[in-house]
Amino acid sequence: MSADPSPALRLRRLRASAGIRAMLTETTVEPRHLIQPLFVTEAEAPEPIASLPGISRIPLTQLAAKCAELRLLGIHGVALFPKIDPRRKTAEGAEALNPSNLALRAIREVKTKSPGTVIFADIALDPYTTHGHDGILTEDGQDVDNDATVESLVKMALLTAQAGADFVAPSDMMDGRVAAIRRGLDLAGRTSTGILAYSAKYASAFYGPFRDAVGSARPAGDAPISKASYQMNPANRSEALREGLLDVQEGADLIMVKPAGAYLDIIRDLREATSLPIAAYQVSGEYAQLHAAAAQGWLELRATRDETLLAIRRAGADVILTYFAEAYARDFAARG
Ligand code: PBG
């Protein structure tokens, strides 16, 4: 007679060997789940971004080749962000509506030379405005004018669709923009262009390196306007549900949560509230913090990277926008 055999339930049996663990893995991250954000420049040579180690702005002439290379790695989607010449910026961001601006040229370039690439194009005015806000300011300069901004975004979305983007991705957080963009696209016959709505975009401190990458101004705190007057309060959860469901109702094809890592509960809430596919944006600061810690020798880059991506998928995201996409896919291919 052996001793009392308790505990009777031993969960470690299902973790006992690599084979059992592989067989019972619930969540996976494959290159097809990832979308690579790409910064585009008019410069001749790639421009490394100090706060995003391993990421450079890509010259327009090299962009299509990069997209084709990503597809061979299994990454079908790219999100394009232009670095606009500061001399082209104005308070109203009129350059956004210039038919030969860098963003539109980049879309045409990718569509013609790497036609299989799925293009997500950001719709917001911040790369084009001198003040760095995502919209047009009111006359007194004390607020972002919601409805005037939406009007401009609809025009921008239409130009973007005509240039060949598969999805327009409003990232501005103005009210009513998804419905207005959907209607504008439909009236112009662009019924097959999709909308990836940045639905729950938080006023986050994790966007710092991105603003370096596109050279957009960093609107200072509350003086006179804060991005918190349109982006969501990080303290709020039910509001994200309202934003997400409203965008679904307004005609979004995919809804997004941003940032990702600090908002896994929001991803899960939306996953349970809608059957639409959900995207999550692992933003620039999430990428930069792992690189910074790894450079100190304090964290292992690949293992922490993989764990964060897995957590975002486990929370319920179908696709992830991440600066790690290419590196992840290369390691994925090497693992066989
Ligand atoms: C702008 C936009 C931002 C990001 C994507 N689109 C910055 C902002 O709102 O200030 C951030 C992405 C990142 O940090 O990686 N509309």
GROMACS .gro file of C-alpha atoms and ligand atoms in nm:
model
  352
    1MET     CA    1   0.000   0.000   0.000
    2SER     CA    2   0.146   0.337  -0.101
    3ALA     CA    3   0.083   0.654   0.085
    4ASP     CA    4  -0.227   0.871   0.031
    5PRO     CA    5  -0.221   0.939  -0.347
    6SER     CA    6  -0.361   1.293  -0.323
    7PRO     CA    7  -0.377   1.524  -0.508
    8ALA     CA    8  -0.598   1.311  -0.731
    9LEU     CA    9  -0.608   1.570  -1.005
   10ARG     CA   10  -0.265   1.636  -1.150
   11LEU     CA   11  -0.264   1.896  -1.426
   12ARG     CA   12   0.110   1.858  -1.475
   13ARG     CA   13   0.044   1.534  -1.666
   14LEU     CA   14  -0.060   1.749  -1.961
   15ARG     CA   15   0.267   1.943  -1.944
   16ALA     CA   16   0.497   1.647  -1.908
   17SER     CA   17   0.670   1.635  -2.246
   18ALA     CA   18   0.740   1.865  -2.538
   19GLY     CA   19   0.513   1.647  -2.753
   20ILE     CA   20   0.216   1.673  -2.519
   21ARG     CA   21   0.269   2.046  -2.478
   22ALA     CA   22   0.286   2.099  -2.855
   23MET     CA   23  -0.026   1.890  -2.909
   24LEU     CA   24  -0.229   2.082  -2.653
   25THR     CA   25  -0.120   2.435  -2.743
   26GLU     CA   26  -0.437   2.644  -2.763
   27THR     CA   27  -0.314   2.965  -2.926
   28THR     CA   28  -0.076   3.018  -3.213
   29VAL     CA   29   0.092   3.317  -3.372
   30GLU     CA   30   0.163   3.268  -3.740
   31PRO     CA   31   0.301   3.522  -3.987
   32ARG     CA   32  -0.043   3.540  -4.153
   33HIS     CA   33  -0.180   3.688  -3.832
   34LEU     CA   34   0.061   3.982  -3.849
   35ILE     CA   35   0.048   4.317  -4.027
   36GLN     CA   36   0.374   4.508  -4.068
   37PRO     CA   37   0.358   4.887  -4.021
   38LEU     CA   38   0.594   5.049  -4.273
   39PHE     CA   39   0.722   5.406  -4.265
   40VAL     CA   40   0.780   5.561  -4.606
   41THR     CA   41   1.024   5.838  -4.697
   42GLU     CA   42   1.109   6.037  -5.009
   43ALA     CA   43   1.477   6.009  -4.917
   44GLU     CA   44   1.702   5.793  -5.136
   45ALA     CA   45   1.831   5.567  -4.862
   46PRO     CA   46   1.662   5.394  -4.568
   47GLU     CA   47   1.655   5.613  -4.256
   48PRO     CA   48   1.696   5.420  -3.929
   49ILE     CA   49   1.466   5.533  -3.647
   50ALA     CA   50   1.664   5.554  -3.324
   51SER     CA   51   1.372   5.484  -3.092
   52LEU     CA   52   1.259   5.182  -3.300
   53PRO     CA   53   1.573   4.965  -3.326
   54GLY     CA   54   1.577   4.758  -3.645
   55ILE     CA   55   1.310   4.972  -3.815
   56SER     CA   56   1.389   5.223  -4.089
   57ARG     CA   57   1.184   5.454  -4.301
   58ILE     CA   58   1.179   5.293  -4.642
   59PRO     CA   59   1.243   5.491  -4.962
   60LEU     CA   60   0.943   5.492  -5.192
   61THR     CA   61   1.150   5.318  -5.458
   62GLN     CA   62   1.221   5.021  -5.226
   63LEU     CA   63   0.874   4.988  -5.079
   64ALA     CA   64   0.719   4.739  -5.322
   65ALA     CA   65   1.021   4.508  -5.296
   66LYS     CA   66   0.986   4.512  -4.917
   67CYS     CA   67   0.617   4.423  -4.944
   68ALA     CA   68   0.691   4.137  -5.183
   69GLU     CA   69   0.960   4.009  -4.945
   70LEU     CA   70   0.713   4.019  -4.655
   71ARG     CA   71   0.462   3.817  -4.855
   72LEU     CA   72   0.720   3.546  -4.912
   73LEU     CA   73   0.756   3.534  -4.533
   74GLY     CA   74   0.378   3.488  -4.501
   75ILE     CA   75   0.296   3.846  -4.401
   76HIS     CA   76   0.020   3.965  -4.634
   77GLY     CA   77  -0.073   4.294  -4.472
   78VAL     CA   78   0.114   4.622  -4.442
   79ALA     CA   79   0.006   4.947  -4.277
   80LEU     CA   80   0.164   5.244  -4.454
   81PHE     CA   81   0.272   5.564  -4.277
   82PRO     CA   82   0.431   5.850  -4.472
   83LYS     CA   83   0.694   6.082  -4.329
   84ILE     CA   84   0.574   6.415  -4.463
   85ASP     CA   85   0.819   6.694  -4.542
   86PRO     CA   86   0.760   6.954  -4.266
   87ARG     CA   87   0.746   7.227  -4.532
   88ARG     CA   88   0.428   7.066  -4.664
   89LYS     CA   89   0.246   7.084  -4.329
   90THR     CA   90  -0.022   7.342  -4.255
   91ALA     CA   91  -0.273   7.395  -3.975
   92GLU     CA   92  -0.548   7.233  -4.186
   93GLY     CA   93  -0.334   6.949  -4.319
   94ALA     CA   94  -0.425   7.023  -4.683
   95GLU     CA   95  -0.140   6.800  -4.805
   96ALA     CA   96  -0.355   6.500  -4.703
   97LEU     CA   97  -0.577   6.584  -5.001
   98ASN     CA   98  -0.298   6.638  -5.252
   99PRO     CA   99  -0.351   6.356  -5.507
  100SER     CA  100   0.023   6.314  -5.553
  101ASN     CA  101   0.121   6.317  -5.185
  102LEU     CA  102   0.364   6.058  -5.054
  103ALA     CA  103   0.100   5.834  -4.896
  104LEU     CA  104  -0.100   5.802  -5.217
  105ARG     CA  105   0.210   5.748  -5.429
  106ALA     CA  106   0.318   5.476  -5.188
  107ILE     CA  107  -0.016   5.296  -5.220
  108ARG     CA  108  -0.004   5.310  -5.602
  109GLU     CA  109   0.354   5.184  -5.599
  110VAL     CA  110   0.268   4.881  -5.382
  111LYS     CA  111  -0.054   4.804  -5.568
  112THR     CA  112   0.115   4.796  -5.906
  113LYS     CA  113   0.438   4.619  -5.810
  114SER     CA  114   0.322   4.387  -5.530
  115PRO     CA  115  -0.047   4.344  -5.612
  116GLY     CA  116  -0.105   4.061  -5.365
  117THR     CA  117  -0.015   4.278  -5.067
  118VAL     CA  118  -0.311   4.383  -4.854
  119ILE     CA  119  -0.276   4.757  -4.793
  120PHE     CA  120  -0.409   4.924  -4.479
  121ALA     CA  121  -0.388   5.303  -4.507
  122ASP     CA  122  -0.412   5.529  -4.204
  123ILE     CA  123  -0.678   5.798  -4.228
  124ALA     CA  124  -0.594   6.089  -3.996
  125LEU     CA  125  -0.450   6.435  -4.038
  126ASP     CA  126  -0.165   6.424  -3.785
  127PRO     CA  127   0.117   6.357  -4.036
  128TYR     CA  128   0.002   6.668  -4.225
  129THR     CA  129  -0.076   6.923  -3.955
  130THR     CA  130   0.178   7.163  -3.807
  131HIS     CA  131   0.026   7.120  -3.459
  132GLY     CA  132   0.023   6.737  -3.478
  133HIS     CA  133  -0.342   6.693  -3.395
  134ASP     CA  134  -0.549   6.438  -3.584
  135GLY     CA  135  -0.788   6.701  -3.712
  136ILE     CA  136  -0.865   7.059  -3.800
  137LEU     CA  137  -0.884   7.305  -3.511
  138THR     CA  138  -1.182   7.526  -3.437
  139GLU     CA  139  -1.151   7.896  -3.520
  140ASP     CA  140  -1.054   7.988  -3.163
  141GLY     CA  141  -0.792   7.712  -3.163
  142GLN     CA  142  -0.932   7.562  -2.844
  143ASP     CA  143  -1.065   7.232  -2.981
  144VAL     CA  144  -1.045   6.986  -3.268
  145ASP     CA  145  -1.347   7.051  -3.490
  146ASN     CA  146  -1.514   6.711  -3.518
  147ASP     CA  147  -1.740   6.765  -3.818
  148ALA     CA  148  -1.496   6.970  -4.027
  149THR     CA  149  -1.237   6.699  -3.964
  150VAL     CA  150  -1.474   6.420  -4.067
  151GLU     CA  151  -1.545   6.602  -4.394
  152SER     CA  152  -1.175   6.611  -4.467
  153LEU     CA  153  -1.130   6.245  -4.367
  154VAL     CA  154  -1.403   6.134  -4.608
  155LYS     CA  155  -1.216   6.305  -4.894
  156MET     CA  156  -0.889   6.154  -4.776
  157ALA     CA  157  -1.046   5.807  -4.757
  158LEU     CA  158  -1.181   5.836  -5.109
  159LEU     CA  159  -0.843   5.937  -5.255
  160THR     CA  160  -0.687   5.653  -5.059
  161ALA     CA  161  -0.937   5.400  -5.194
  162GLN     CA  162  -0.888   5.528  -5.550
  163ALA     CA  163  -0.512   5.490  -5.510
  164GLY     CA  164  -0.569   5.119  -5.440
  165ALA     CA  165  -0.578   5.069  -5.063
  166ASP     CA  166  -0.767   4.754  -4.962
  167PHE     CA  167  -0.864   4.902  -4.626
  168VAL     CA  168  -0.884   5.258  -4.503
  169ALA     CA  169  -0.803   5.281  -4.135
  170PRO     CA  170  -0.939   5.591  -3.960
  171SER     CA  171  -0.715   5.644  -3.657
  172ASP     CA  172  -0.844   5.985  -3.553
  173MET     CA  173  -1.126   5.900  -3.306
  174MET     CA  174  -1.366   6.166  -3.438
  175ASP     CA  175  -1.734   6.086  -3.385
  176GLY     CA  176  -1.928   5.957  -3.682
  177ARG     CA  177  -1.631   5.913  -3.912
  178VAL     CA  178  -1.684   5.546  -3.989
  179ALA     CA  179  -2.041   5.602  -4.110
  180ALA     CA  180  -1.938   5.910  -4.308
  181ILE     CA  181  -1.645   5.731  -4.471
  182ARG     CA  182  -1.856   5.424  -4.554
  183ARG     CA  183  -2.119   5.643  -4.715
  184GLY     CA  184  -1.860   5.848  -4.904
  185LEU     CA  185  -1.694   5.533  -5.041
  186ASP     CA  186  -2.025   5.372  -5.137
  187LEU     CA  187  -2.156   5.683  -5.314
  188ALA     CA  188  -1.834   5.690  -5.517
  189GLY     CA  189  -1.875   5.324  -5.611
  190ARG     CA  190  -1.592   5.207  -5.385
  191THR     CA  191  -1.807   4.940  -5.223
  192SER     CA  192  -1.526   4.688  -5.197
  193THR     CA  193  -1.283   4.905  -5.003
  194GLY     CA  194  -1.296   4.794  -4.640
  195ILE     CA  195  -1.275   4.992  -4.318
  196LEU     CA  196  -1.044   4.896  -4.034
  197ALA     CA  197  -1.166   5.122  -3.756
  198TYR     CA  198  -0.933   5.225  -3.477
  199SER     CA  199  -1.230   5.184  -3.244
  200ALA     CA  200  -1.075   5.181  -2.901
  201LYS     CA  201  -0.773   5.401  -2.946
  202TYR     CA  202  -0.649   5.519  -2.611
  203ALA     CA  203  -0.470   5.845  -2.527
  204SER     CA  204  -0.158   5.645  -2.453
  205ALA     CA  205   0.196   5.734  -2.356
  206PHE     CA  206   0.318   5.440  -2.567
  207TYR     CA  207   0.304   5.627  -2.900
  208GLY     CA  208   0.625   5.828  -2.848
  209PRO     CA  209   0.858   5.652  -3.094
  210PHE     CA  210   0.591   5.657  -3.367
  211ARG     CA  211   0.579   6.034  -3.353
  212ASP     CA  212   0.956   6.037  -3.407
  213ALA     CA  213   0.917   5.797  -3.698
  214VAL     CA  214   0.664   6.007  -3.890
  215GLY     CA  215   0.800   6.335  -3.756
  216SER     CA  216   0.461   6.447  -3.628
  217ALA     CA  217   0.448   6.711  -3.360
  218ARG     CA  218   0.390   6.587  -3.007
  219PRO     CA  219   0.098   6.797  -2.891
  220ALA     CA  220   0.192   6.905  -2.544
  221GLY     CA  221  -0.028   6.803  -2.252
  222ASP     CA  222  -0.332   7.023  -2.227
  223ALA     CA  223  -0.195   7.333  -2.396
  224PRO     CA  224  -0.428   7.429  -2.547
  225ILE     CA  225  -0.578   7.097  -2.667
  226SER     CA  226  -0.504   6.746  -2.551
  227LYS     CA  227  -0.529   6.429  -2.761
  228ALA     CA  228  -0.731   6.309  -2.461
  229SER     CA  229  -1.018   6.520  -2.596
  230TYR     CA  230  -1.063   6.264  -2.874
  231GLN     CA  231  -0.860   5.952  -2.785
  232MET     CA  232  -0.998   5.733  -2.507
  233ASN     CA  233  -0.929   5.758  -2.136
  234PRO     CA  234  -0.703   5.463  -2.032
  235ALA     CA  235  -0.920   5.421  -1.723
  236ASN     CA  236  -1.230   5.330  -1.925
  237ARG     CA  237  -1.358   4.989  -2.020
  238SER     CA  238  -1.733   5.018  -2.091
  239GLU     CA  239  -1.666   5.315  -2.316
  240ALA     CA  240  -1.450   5.092  -2.537
  241LEU     CA  241  -1.744   4.861  -2.580
  242ARG     CA  242  -1.962   5.152  -2.686
  243GLU     CA  243  -1.697   5.277  -2.931
  244GLY     CA  244  -1.647   4.930  -3.076
  245LEU     CA  245  -2.014   4.846  -3.118
  246LEU     CA  246  -2.085   5.188  -3.263
  247ASP     CA  247  -1.817   5.136  -3.529
  248VAL     CA  248  -1.966   4.794  -3.610
  249GLN     CA  249  -2.305   4.961  -3.651
  250GLU     CA  250  -2.151   5.237  -3.865
  251GLY     CA  251  -2.014   4.980  -4.107
  252ALA     CA  252  -1.661   4.887  -3.997
  253ASP     CA  253  -1.529   4.558  -4.138
  254LEU     CA  254  -1.266   4.513  -3.871
  255ILE     CA  255  -1.234   4.691  -3.539
  256MET     CA  256  -0.910   4.762  -3.358
  257VAL     CA  257  -0.785   4.807  -3.005
  258LYS     CA  258  -0.474   5.019  -2.954
  259PRO     CA  259  -0.233   4.987  -2.778
  260ALA     CA  260  -0.251   4.610  -2.729
  261GLY     CA  261  -0.044   4.486  -2.435
  262ALA     CA  262  -0.187   4.713  -2.169
  263TYR     CA  263  -0.542   4.668  -2.305
  264LEU     CA  264  -0.585   4.290  -2.327
  265ASP     CA  265  -0.907   4.313  -2.126
  266ILE     CA  266  -1.052   4.544  -2.390
  267ILE     CA  267  -0.958   4.302  -2.669
  268ARG     CA  268  -1.133   4.025  -2.476
  269ASP     CA  269  -1.443   4.239  -2.410
  270LEU     CA  270  -1.481   4.322  -2.779
  271ARG     CA  271  -1.407   3.963  -2.878
  272GLU     CA  272  -1.705   3.854  -2.669
  273ALA     CA  273  -1.928   4.139  -2.786
  274THR     CA  274  -1.898   4.103  -3.163
  275SER     CA  275  -1.834   3.841  -3.427
  276LEU     CA  276  -1.632   4.082  -3.641
  277PRO     CA  277  -1.262   4.011  -3.674
  278ILE     CA  278  -1.059   4.207  -3.421
  279ALA     CA  279  -0.724   4.372  -3.477
  280ALA     CA  280  -0.485   4.488  -3.208
  281TYR     CA  281  -0.199   4.735  -3.253
  282GLN     CA  282   0.114   4.656  -3.058
  283VAL     CA  283   0.239   5.013  -3.076
  284SER     CA  284   0.581   5.171  -3.105
  285GLY     CA  285   0.639   5.205  -2.730
  286GLU     CA  286   0.557   4.839  -2.672
  287TYR     CA  287   0.823   4.747  -2.928
  288ALA     CA  288   1.076   4.999  -2.800
  289GLN     CA  289   1.051   4.890  -2.436
  290LEU     CA  290   1.143   4.527  -2.512
  291HIS     CA  291   1.434   4.635  -2.729
  292ALA     CA  292   1.559   4.876  -2.463
  293ALA     CA  293   1.547   4.612  -2.190
  294ALA     CA  294   1.708   4.353  -2.417
  295ALA     CA  295   1.989   4.594  -2.506
  296GLN     CA  296   2.068   4.616  -2.134
  297GLY     CA  297   2.073   4.238  -2.112
  298TRP     CA  298   1.775   4.248  -1.877
  299LEU     CA  299   1.524   4.062  -2.095
  300GLU     CA  300   1.552   3.809  -2.372
  301LEU     CA  301   1.415   3.978  -2.684
  302ARG     CA  302   1.273   3.685  -2.880
  303ALA     CA  303   1.111   3.512  -2.584
  304THR     CA  304   0.946   3.830  -2.454
  305ARG     CA  305   0.840   3.930  -2.805
  306ASP     CA  306   0.677   3.592  -2.865
  307GLU     CA  307   0.505   3.599  -2.526
  308THR     CA  308   0.353   3.943  -2.588
  309LEU     CA  309   0.223   3.842  -2.932
  310LEU     CA  310   0.080   3.520  -2.792
  311ALA     CA  311  -0.097   3.711  -2.515
  312ILE     CA  312  -0.257   3.948  -2.766
  313ARG     CA  313  -0.384   3.654  -2.974
  314ARG     CA  314  -0.500   3.471  -2.660
  315ALA     CA  315  -0.696   3.779  -2.553
  316GLY     CA  316  -0.893   3.745  -2.877
  317ALA     CA  317  -0.718   3.938  -3.155
  318ASP     CA  318  -0.737   3.784  -3.501
  319VAL     CA  319  -0.466   4.006  -3.646
  320ILE     CA  320  -0.187   4.209  -3.487
  321LEU     CA  321  -0.020   4.519  -3.622
  322THR     CA  322   0.332   4.494  -3.487
  323TYR     CA  323   0.680   4.627  -3.567
  324PHE     CA  324   0.801   4.276  -3.479
  325ALA     CA  325   0.616   4.120  -3.775
  326GLU     CA  326   0.911   4.072  -4.010
  327ALA     CA  327   1.155   3.953  -3.743
  328TYR     CA  328   0.893   3.716  -3.604
  329ALA     CA  329   0.824   3.572  -3.949
  330ARG     CA  330   1.197   3.521  -4.015
  331ASP     CA  331   1.236   3.328  -3.692
  332PHE     CA  332   0.916   3.136  -3.766
  333ALA     CA  333   1.055   3.029  -4.106
  334ALA     CA  334   1.389   2.932  -3.950
  335ARG     CA  335   1.215   2.712  -3.691
  336GLY     CA  336   1.058   2.521  -3.981
  337PBG     C1  337  -0.198   5.871  -3.584
  337PBG     C2  338  -0.145   5.740  -3.538
  337PBG     C3  339  -0.065   5.723  -3.424
  337PBG     C4  340  -0.026   5.588  -3.424
  337PBG     C5  341  -0.085   5.527  -3.535
  337PBG     N1  342  -0.160   5.624  -3.604
  337PBG     C6  343  -0.012   5.821  -3.325
  337PBG     C7  344  -0.099   5.911  -3.252
  337PBG     O1  345  -0.219   5.896  -3.242
  337PBG     O2  346  -0.044   6.006  -3.199
  337PBG     C8  347   0.064   5.528  -3.320
  337PBG     C9  348   0.125   5.399  -3.353
  337PBG    C10  349   0.242   5.361  -3.268
  337PBG     O3  350   0.274   5.421  -3.164
  337PBG     O4  351   0.307   5.264  -3.308
  337PBG     N2  352  -0.325   5.891  -3.615
   0.00000   0.00000   0.00000
